Amino acid sequence: MPIALAPLAARLPSSPLTRFAPAPTGVLHLGHVVNAIYVWGLARALGGRVLLRVENHDKQRCRPEYEAALLEDLDWLGFEPDVFPPAAFRAGACEGRQSDRGLHYTRAAQSLIARGLVYGCQCTRREIDAANAAAGSAGPGGDADELHYPGTCRARGLALGGPVGWRLVVDPGVVTFDDAVHGPSRQDPWAQCGDLLLRDRLGNWTYQFAVTVDDLAHGVDLVVRGDDLFASTGRQMLLGRLLGRPRPPVFLHHPLVMKSRTQKLSKADGDTGVRDLRAAGWSAERVIGHAAHLAELLAAEREVAVSELPSLVGV
Ligand SMILES: [Zn+2]
């Protein structure tokens, strides 16, 4: 189903700062291109700016060579970030790269620790699964990706200094928001996942924590991303509020693109990588047009330049 963005214009901030935020765990593929079409299309249509963020919070899975490749692919495609452009990353340490922002995450966590909201957790994923099974549930979240943490370590008083995860005390309660595509929405972060992990046992800041700190620090007020992240909106809003954010960003979740009517797109498919298409002789405009067509933003496949994107997203 194509999404009609035009009626949503009233829900979108004017002159927003939005972000394109890939994780360098692989190369850019058509799913990223679809997201970039929405991000740049909306930013340009609304007179806003795009910030580039490299989400390499997971030290075990992210690779510098993937970062270099994604910067090069963005240049080739013609997507130009206004804040933290590729040159800023290539120059060395950059505030757009999460691994260069450890101090900011530590400071943000300290503000929560000082209020007694964080405790140490030693549980492995297997132990959390076992605790949930013993309690006769896979957790109330009901989402396969989400693990409901049953609060095992809440009262154990583990020191945060050792090899323990850092969890945020979350109280049950509904967070409401007006998603620019989905409309009025309600999520209960505690019911979904229990106490939130801020830092894992290996010392990696979690995705939820790092992006919430980043969005607040950089003043991102429009978050444009795929439906696969819709369920995490409530917890990011809750976290942002605890970190002192007065107003949450506007969230817009667009449909994920399919390879065909029945096949989901995946990084494992060599034929969806931007580099593979480029190597096969495709032009950047053809790649963007193909992605736009897959996203049903274009009725018929044709070459599309970045400058055309505002009219494509139709705000
Ligand atoms: Zn635990």
CSV table of C-alpha atoms and ligand atoms in Angstrom, one decimal:
chain,number,residue,atom,x,y,z
A,1,MET,CA,0.0,0.0,0.0
A,2,PRO,CA,1.4,3.4,-0.9
A,3,ILE,CA,1.2,5.9,1.9
A,4,ALA,CA,-0.5,9.2,1.2
A,5,LEU,CA,1.7,11.8,2.9
A,6,ALA,CA,-0.1,14.9,1.7
A,7,PRO,CA,-2.8,14.8,4.4
A,8,LEU,CA,0.0,14.4,7.0
A,9,ALA,CA,1.7,17.7,6.2
A,10,ALA,CA,-0.1,19.3,9.1
A,11,ARG,CA,1.4,16.8,11.5
A,12,LEU,CA,5.0,17.4,10.4
A,13,PRO,CA,7.2,20.1,11.8
A,14,SER,CA,8.3,23.0,9.5
A,15,SER,CA,12.0,23.3,8.8
A,16,PRO,CA,12.7,20.0,10.7
A,17,LEU,CA,16.0,18.5,11.5
A,18,THR,CA,15.7,14.8,10.6
A,19,ARG,CA,18.3,12.1,10.3
A,20,PHE,CA,19.5,9.3,8.2
A,21,ALA,CA,21.1,6.8,10.6
A,22,PRO,CA,22.4,3.5,9.1
A,23,ALA,CA,24.3,1.0,11.2
A,24,PRO,CA,27.6,-0.1,9.6
A,25,THR,CA,26.9,-3.8,9.9
A,26,GLY,CA,26.7,-4.3,6.2
A,27,VAL,CA,26.5,-2.4,2.9
A,28,LEU,CA,23.6,0.0,1.9
A,29,HIS,CA,20.8,-1.8,0.2
A,30,LEU,CA,17.5,-0.9,-1.4
A,31,GLY,CA,15.8,-0.7,2.0
A,32,HIS,CA,18.2,2.1,3.0
A,33,VAL,CA,17.6,3.8,-0.3
A,34,VAL,CA,13.8,3.8,0.4
A,35,ASN,CA,14.4,5.3,3.8
A,36,ALA,CA,16.7,7.9,2.3
A,37,ILE,CA,14.0,8.8,-0.3
A,38,TYR,CA,11.6,9.6,2.6
A,39,VAL,CA,14.2,11.3,4.7
A,40,TRP,CA,15.6,13.6,2.0
A,41,GLY,CA,12.3,14.1,0.3
A,42,LEU,CA,10.5,15.2,3.5
A,43,ALA,CA,13.4,17.4,4.7
A,44,ARG,CA,13.7,19.2,1.4
A,45,ALA,CA,9.9,19.5,1.0
A,46,LEU,CA,9.6,21.0,4.5
A,47,GLY,CA,12.6,23.3,4.2
A,48,GLY,CA,14.5,21.2,6.7
A,49,ARG,CA,17.9,19.6,7.1
A,50,VAL,CA,19.3,16.0,7.2
A,51,LEU,CA,21.8,14.9,9.8
A,52,LEU,CA,23.9,11.8,9.1
A,53,ARG,CA,24.5,9.5,12.0
A,54,VAL,CA,26.5,6.3,11.9
A,55,GLU,CA,25.0,4.0,14.5
A,56,ASN,CA,27.9,1.9,15.4
A,57,HIS,CA,27.0,1.4,19.1
A,58,ASP,CA,27.5,-2.3,18.7
A,59,LYS,CA,31.3,-2.8,18.7
A,60,GLN,CA,31.0,-6.5,17.9
A,61,ARG,CA,29.0,-6.2,14.7
A,62,CYS,CA,30.0,-2.8,13.2
A,63,ARG,CA,33.0,-2.4,10.9
A,64,PRO,CA,34.9,0.7,9.8
A,65,GLU,CA,35.0,-0.6,6.2
A,66,TYR,CA,31.2,-0.7,6.2
A,67,GLU,CA,31.2,2.9,7.3
A,68,ALA,CA,33.6,3.9,4.5
A,69,ALA,CA,31.4,2.0,2.0
A,70,LEU,CA,28.2,3.6,3.1
A,71,LEU,CA,29.7,7.1,2.9
A,72,GLU,CA,30.9,6.4,-0.6
A,73,ASP,CA,27.5,4.9,-1.6
A,74,LEU,CA,25.7,8.0,-0.2
A,75,ASP,CA,28.0,10.3,-2.2
A,76,TRP,CA,27.5,8.2,-5.4
A,77,LEU,CA,23.7,8.2,-4.9
A,78,GLY,CA,23.7,12.0,-4.4
A,79,PHE,CA,22.2,12.1,-0.9
A,80,GLU,CA,23.9,15.1,0.8
A,81,PRO,CA,23.6,15.4,4.5
A,82,ASP,CA,23.5,19.0,5.8
A,83,VAL,CA,24.8,18.1,9.3
A,84,PHE,CA,27.9,15.7,9.5
A,85,PRO,CA,28.5,15.2,5.8
A,86,PRO,CA,30.8,12.3,4.7
A,87,ALA,CA,33.8,14.7,4.8
A,88,ALA,CA,33.2,15.2,8.5
A,89,PHE,CA,33.4,11.5,9.2
A,90,ARG,CA,36.4,11.0,6.9
A,91,ALA,CA,38.3,13.7,8.8
A,92,GLY,CA,38.4,11.6,12.0
A,93,ALA,CA,36.4,11.8,15.2
A,94,CYS,CA,32.9,13.0,14.4
A,95,GLU,CA,29.9,13.8,16.6
A,96,GLY,CA,27.7,12.0,14.1
A,97,ARG,CA,29.5,8.7,14.9
A,98,GLN,CA,28.2,6.9,18.0
A,99,SER,CA,31.5,5.4,18.9
A,100,ASP,CA,32.9,9.0,19.3
A,101,ARG,CA,30.1,9.9,21.7
A,102,GLY,CA,30.8,7.6,24.6
A,103,LEU,CA,31.2,10.6,27.0
A,104,HIS,CA,27.7,11.9,26.2
A,105,TYR,CA,26.1,8.5,26.8
A,106,THR,CA,28.0,8.1,30.1
A,107,ARG,CA,26.8,11.6,31.2
A,108,ALA,CA,23.2,10.8,30.3
A,109,ALA,CA,23.4,7.5,32.1
A,110,GLN,CA,24.9,9.2,35.2
A,111,SER,CA,21.9,11.6,35.4
A,112,LEU,CA,19.6,8.5,35.6
A,113,ILE,CA,21.9,6.7,38.0
A,114,ALA,CA,21.9,9.7,40.3
A,115,ARG,CA,18.1,9.5,40.5
A,116,GLY,CA,18.3,5.8,41.5
A,117,LEU,CA,16.7,4.7,38.2
A,118,VAL,CA,19.4,2.3,37.1
A,119,TYR,CA,20.4,-1.1,38.4
A,120,GLY,CA,22.9,-3.8,37.4
A,121,CYS,CA,21.7,-6.9,35.7
A,122,GLN,CA,23.7,-10.1,35.2
A,123,CYS,CA,21.1,-12.1,33.2
A,124,THR,CA,21.9,-13.7,29.9
A,125,ARG,CA,19.4,-13.9,27.2
A,126,ARG,CA,19.0,-17.6,27.9
A,127,GLU,CA,18.3,-16.9,31.6
A,128,ILE,CA,15.7,-14.3,30.7
A,129,ASP,CA,14.0,-16.8,28.4
A,130,ALA,CA,14.1,-19.4,31.1
A,131,ALA,CA,12.6,-17.0,33.7
A,132,ASN,CA,9.8,-16.1,31.3
A,133,ALA,CA,9.1,-19.8,30.5
A,134,ALA,CA,9.0,-20.6,34.2
A,135,ALA,CA,6.5,-17.8,34.7
A,136,GLY,CA,4.4,-19.4,32.0
A,137,SER,CA,4.8,-16.6,29.4
A,138,ALA,CA,7.2,-15.5,26.7
A,139,GLY,CA,6.5,-12.0,28.2
A,140,PRO,CA,3.5,-9.8,27.6
A,141,GLY,CA,5.2,-8.0,24.7
A,142,GLY,CA,4.2,-10.5,22.1
A,143,ASP,CA,6.7,-9.3,19.6
A,144,ALA,CA,9.2,-12.0,18.5
A,145,ASP,CA,12.1,-9.5,18.6
A,146,GLU,CA,11.3,-8.3,22.0
A,147,LEU,CA,12.4,-10.0,25.2
A,148,HIS,CA,10.4,-9.0,28.2
A,149,TYR,CA,12.7,-8.7,31.1
A,150,PRO,CA,11.0,-10.0,34.3
A,151,GLY,CA,13.0,-7.8,36.7
A,152,THR,CA,15.1,-10.6,38.1
A,153,CYS,CA,18.0,-8.3,39.2
A,154,ARG,CA,16.0,-5.2,40.3
A,155,ALA,CA,16.4,-5.9,44.0
A,156,ARG,CA,19.9,-7.5,43.9
A,157,GLY,CA,21.9,-4.3,44.3
A,158,LEU,CA,24.6,-5.3,41.9
A,159,ALA,CA,27.4,-2.7,41.5
A,160,LEU,CA,27.4,-1.0,38.1
A,161,GLY,CA,31.2,-1.1,37.9
A,162,GLY,CA,31.6,-4.8,36.9
A,163,PRO,CA,30.6,-6.7,33.8
A,164,VAL,CA,26.9,-6.2,34.3
A,165,GLY,CA,24.2,-4.7,32.1
A,166,TRP,CA,22.7,-1.4,33.1
A,167,ARG,CA,18.9,-1.4,33.3
A,168,LEU,CA,16.5,1.4,33.7
A,169,VAL,CA,13.5,1.0,36.1
A,170,VAL,CA,10.4,1.3,33.9
A,171,ASP,CA,7.0,1.6,35.5
A,172,PRO,CA,3.9,0.2,33.7
A,173,GLY,CA,2.0,2.9,31.8
A,174,VAL,CA,0.9,3.9,28.4
A,175,VAL,CA,2.8,6.3,26.2
A,176,THR,CA,0.6,8.0,23.6
A,177,PHE,CA,1.8,9.7,20.4
A,178,ASP,CA,0.6,10.8,17.1
A,179,ASP,CA,2.6,9.0,14.4
A,180,ALA,CA,2.6,10.9,11.2
A,181,VAL,CA,1.5,7.8,9.2
A,182,HIS,CA,-0.1,5.5,11.8
A,183,GLY,CA,-2.0,8.3,13.6
A,184,PRO,CA,-2.9,8.2,17.3
A,185,SER,CA,-0.9,5.3,18.9
A,186,ARG,CA,-0.5,3.8,22.3
A,187,GLN,CA,2.4,1.7,23.6
A,188,ASP,CA,3.2,0.4,27.1
A,189,PRO,CA,7.0,0.1,27.2
A,190,TRP,CA,7.0,-1.9,30.4
A,191,ALA,CA,4.5,-4.4,29.0
A,192,GLN,CA,6.6,-4.7,25.8
A,193,CYS,CA,10.0,-5.3,27.3
A,194,GLY,CA,10.1,-4.6,31.1
A,195,ASP,CA,13.1,-2.6,32.5
A,196,LEU,CA,15.1,-1.2,29.6
A,197,LEU,CA,18.7,-2.2,29.0
A,198,LEU,CA,20.8,1.0,28.5
A,199,ARG,CA,24.2,-0.7,28.3
A,200,ASP,CA,24.9,-4.4,27.8
A,201,ARG,CA,27.3,-6.6,29.7
A,202,LEU,CA,30.0,-6.1,27.1
A,203,GLY,CA,29.8,-2.3,27.6
A,204,ASN,CA,27.9,-1.5,24.4
A,205,TRP,CA,25.3,1.3,24.7
A,206,THR,CA,22.1,-0.1,23.4
A,207,TYR,CA,20.4,1.2,20.3
A,208,GLN,CA,17.4,2.6,22.3
A,209,PHE,CA,19.6,4.6,24.6
A,210,ALA,CA,22.1,5.8,22.1
A,211,VAL,CA,19.6,7.1,19.6
A,212,THR,CA,17.5,8.8,22.3
A,213,VAL,CA,20.6,10.6,23.7
A,214,ASP,CA,21.6,11.6,20.1
A,215,ASP,CA,18.2,12.8,19.0
A,216,LEU,CA,18.0,15.0,22.1
A,217,ALA,CA,21.6,16.3,21.9
A,218,HIS,CA,21.4,17.2,18.2
A,219,GLY,CA,17.8,18.6,18.3
A,220,VAL,CA,16.3,16.1,15.9
A,221,ASP,CA,12.6,16.9,15.8
A,222,LEU,CA,11.5,14.6,12.9
A,223,VAL,CA,12.3,10.8,13.0
A,224,VAL,CA,11.6,9.1,9.7
A,225,ARG,CA,12.1,5.4,9.7
A,226,GLY,CA,10.7,2.0,8.7
A,227,ASP,CA,7.8,0.2,10.3
A,228,ASP,CA,10.1,-2.3,11.9
A,229,LEU,CA,11.0,0.3,14.5
A,230,PHE,CA,7.5,1.4,15.2
A,231,ALA,CA,7.2,-0.6,18.4
A,232,SER,CA,10.2,1.1,20.0
A,233,THR,CA,8.7,4.6,19.8
A,234,GLY,CA,7.1,4.6,23.2
A,235,ARG,CA,10.2,3.6,25.0
A,236,GLN,CA,12.3,6.2,23.2
A,237,MET,CA,9.8,8.9,24.2
A,238,LEU,CA,9.8,7.7,27.8
A,239,LEU,CA,13.6,7.7,27.8
A,240,GLY,CA,13.8,11.1,26.2
A,241,ARG,CA,11.4,12.5,28.9
A,242,LEU,CA,13.6,11.1,31.7
A,243,LEU,CA,16.6,12.7,30.0
A,244,GLY,CA,14.9,16.1,30.1
A,245,ARG,CA,13.5,16.4,26.6
A,246,PRO,CA,10.4,18.7,26.9
A,247,ARG,CA,8.8,17.6,23.6
A,248,PRO,CA,9.4,14.4,21.7
A,249,PRO,CA,10.3,14.4,18.0
A,250,VAL,CA,7.5,13.7,15.5
A,251,PHE,CA,7.7,10.1,14.4
A,252,LEU,CA,6.9,9.0,10.9
A,253,HIS,CA,7.1,5.2,10.2
A,254,HIS,CA,6.9,4.2,6.6
A,255,PRO,CA,6.2,0.8,5.2
A,256,LEU,CA,9.2,-1.5,4.6
A,257,VAL,CA,9.9,-2.3,1.0
A,258,MET,CA,9.5,-5.8,-0.3
A,259,LYS,CA,11.7,-7.4,-3.0
A,260,SER,CA,8.5,-8.6,-4.6
A,261,ARG,CA,4.9,-9.0,-3.5
A,262,THR,CA,5.8,-11.9,-1.3
A,263,GLN,CA,9.6,-11.6,-0.6
A,264,LYS,CA,11.1,-9.5,2.1
A,265,LEU,CA,14.2,-7.5,1.3
A,266,SER,CA,17.3,-8.7,3.1
A,267,LYS,CA,20.9,-7.7,3.3
A,268,ALA,CA,21.8,-11.3,2.4
A,269,ASP,CA,20.4,-10.8,-1.1
A,270,GLY,CA,23.3,-9.7,-3.3
A,271,ASP,CA,21.0,-8.2,-5.8
A,272,THR,CA,19.7,-5.5,-3.5
A,273,GLY,CA,23.0,-3.9,-2.5
A,274,VAL,CA,23.7,-0.5,-3.9
A,275,ARG,CA,27.3,-1.5,-4.7
A,276,ASP,CA,26.1,-4.6,-6.6
A,277,LEU,CA,23.7,-2.6,-8.7
A,278,ARG,CA,26.4,0.0,-9.3
A,279,ALA,CA,28.8,-2.8,-10.4
A,280,ALA,CA,26.1,-4.1,-12.7
A,281,GLY,CA,26.1,-0.8,-14.5
A,282,TRP,CA,23.1,0.9,-12.9
A,283,SER,CA,23.1,4.7,-12.6
A,284,ALA,CA,22.3,6.3,-9.3
A,285,GLU,CA,19.1,7.7,-10.7
A,286,ARG,CA,18.0,4.2,-11.8
A,287,VAL,CA,18.7,2.8,-8.3
A,288,ILE,CA,16.7,5.6,-6.7
A,289,GLY,CA,13.9,5.2,-9.2
A,290,HIS,CA,13.8,1.4,-8.7
A,291,ALA,CA,13.7,1.8,-4.9
A,292,ALA,CA,10.9,4.4,-5.2
A,293,HIS,CA,8.9,2.1,-7.4
A,294,LEU,CA,9.4,-0.8,-4.9
A,295,ALA,CA,8.1,1.6,-2.2
A,296,GLU,CA,5.1,2.4,-4.5
A,297,LEU,CA,6.0,6.0,-4.6
A,298,LEU,CA,6.3,5.7,-8.3
A,299,ALA,CA,3.7,4.0,-10.5
A,300,ALA,CA,6.1,3.1,-13.3
A,301,GLU,CA,9.8,2.5,-12.9
A,302,ARG,CA,12.0,5.3,-14.3
A,303,GLU,CA,15.2,7.2,-13.4
A,304,VAL,CA,14.8,9.7,-10.5
A,305,ALA,CA,17.1,12.4,-9.4
A,306,VAL,CA,17.5,13.4,-5.7
A,307,SER,CA,16.1,16.9,-6.6
A,308,GLU,CA,12.8,15.2,-7.5
A,309,LEU,CA,12.3,13.6,-4.1
A,310,PRO,CA,10.1,16.3,-2.5
A,311,SER,CA,7.5,15.9,-5.2
A,312,LEU,CA,7.7,12.1,-4.9
A,313,VAL,CA,6.9,12.0,-1.2
A,314,GLY,CA,4.1,14.5,-2.1
A,315,VAL,CA,4.0,16.7,1.0
B,1,ZN,ZN,19.0,-9.5,35.4
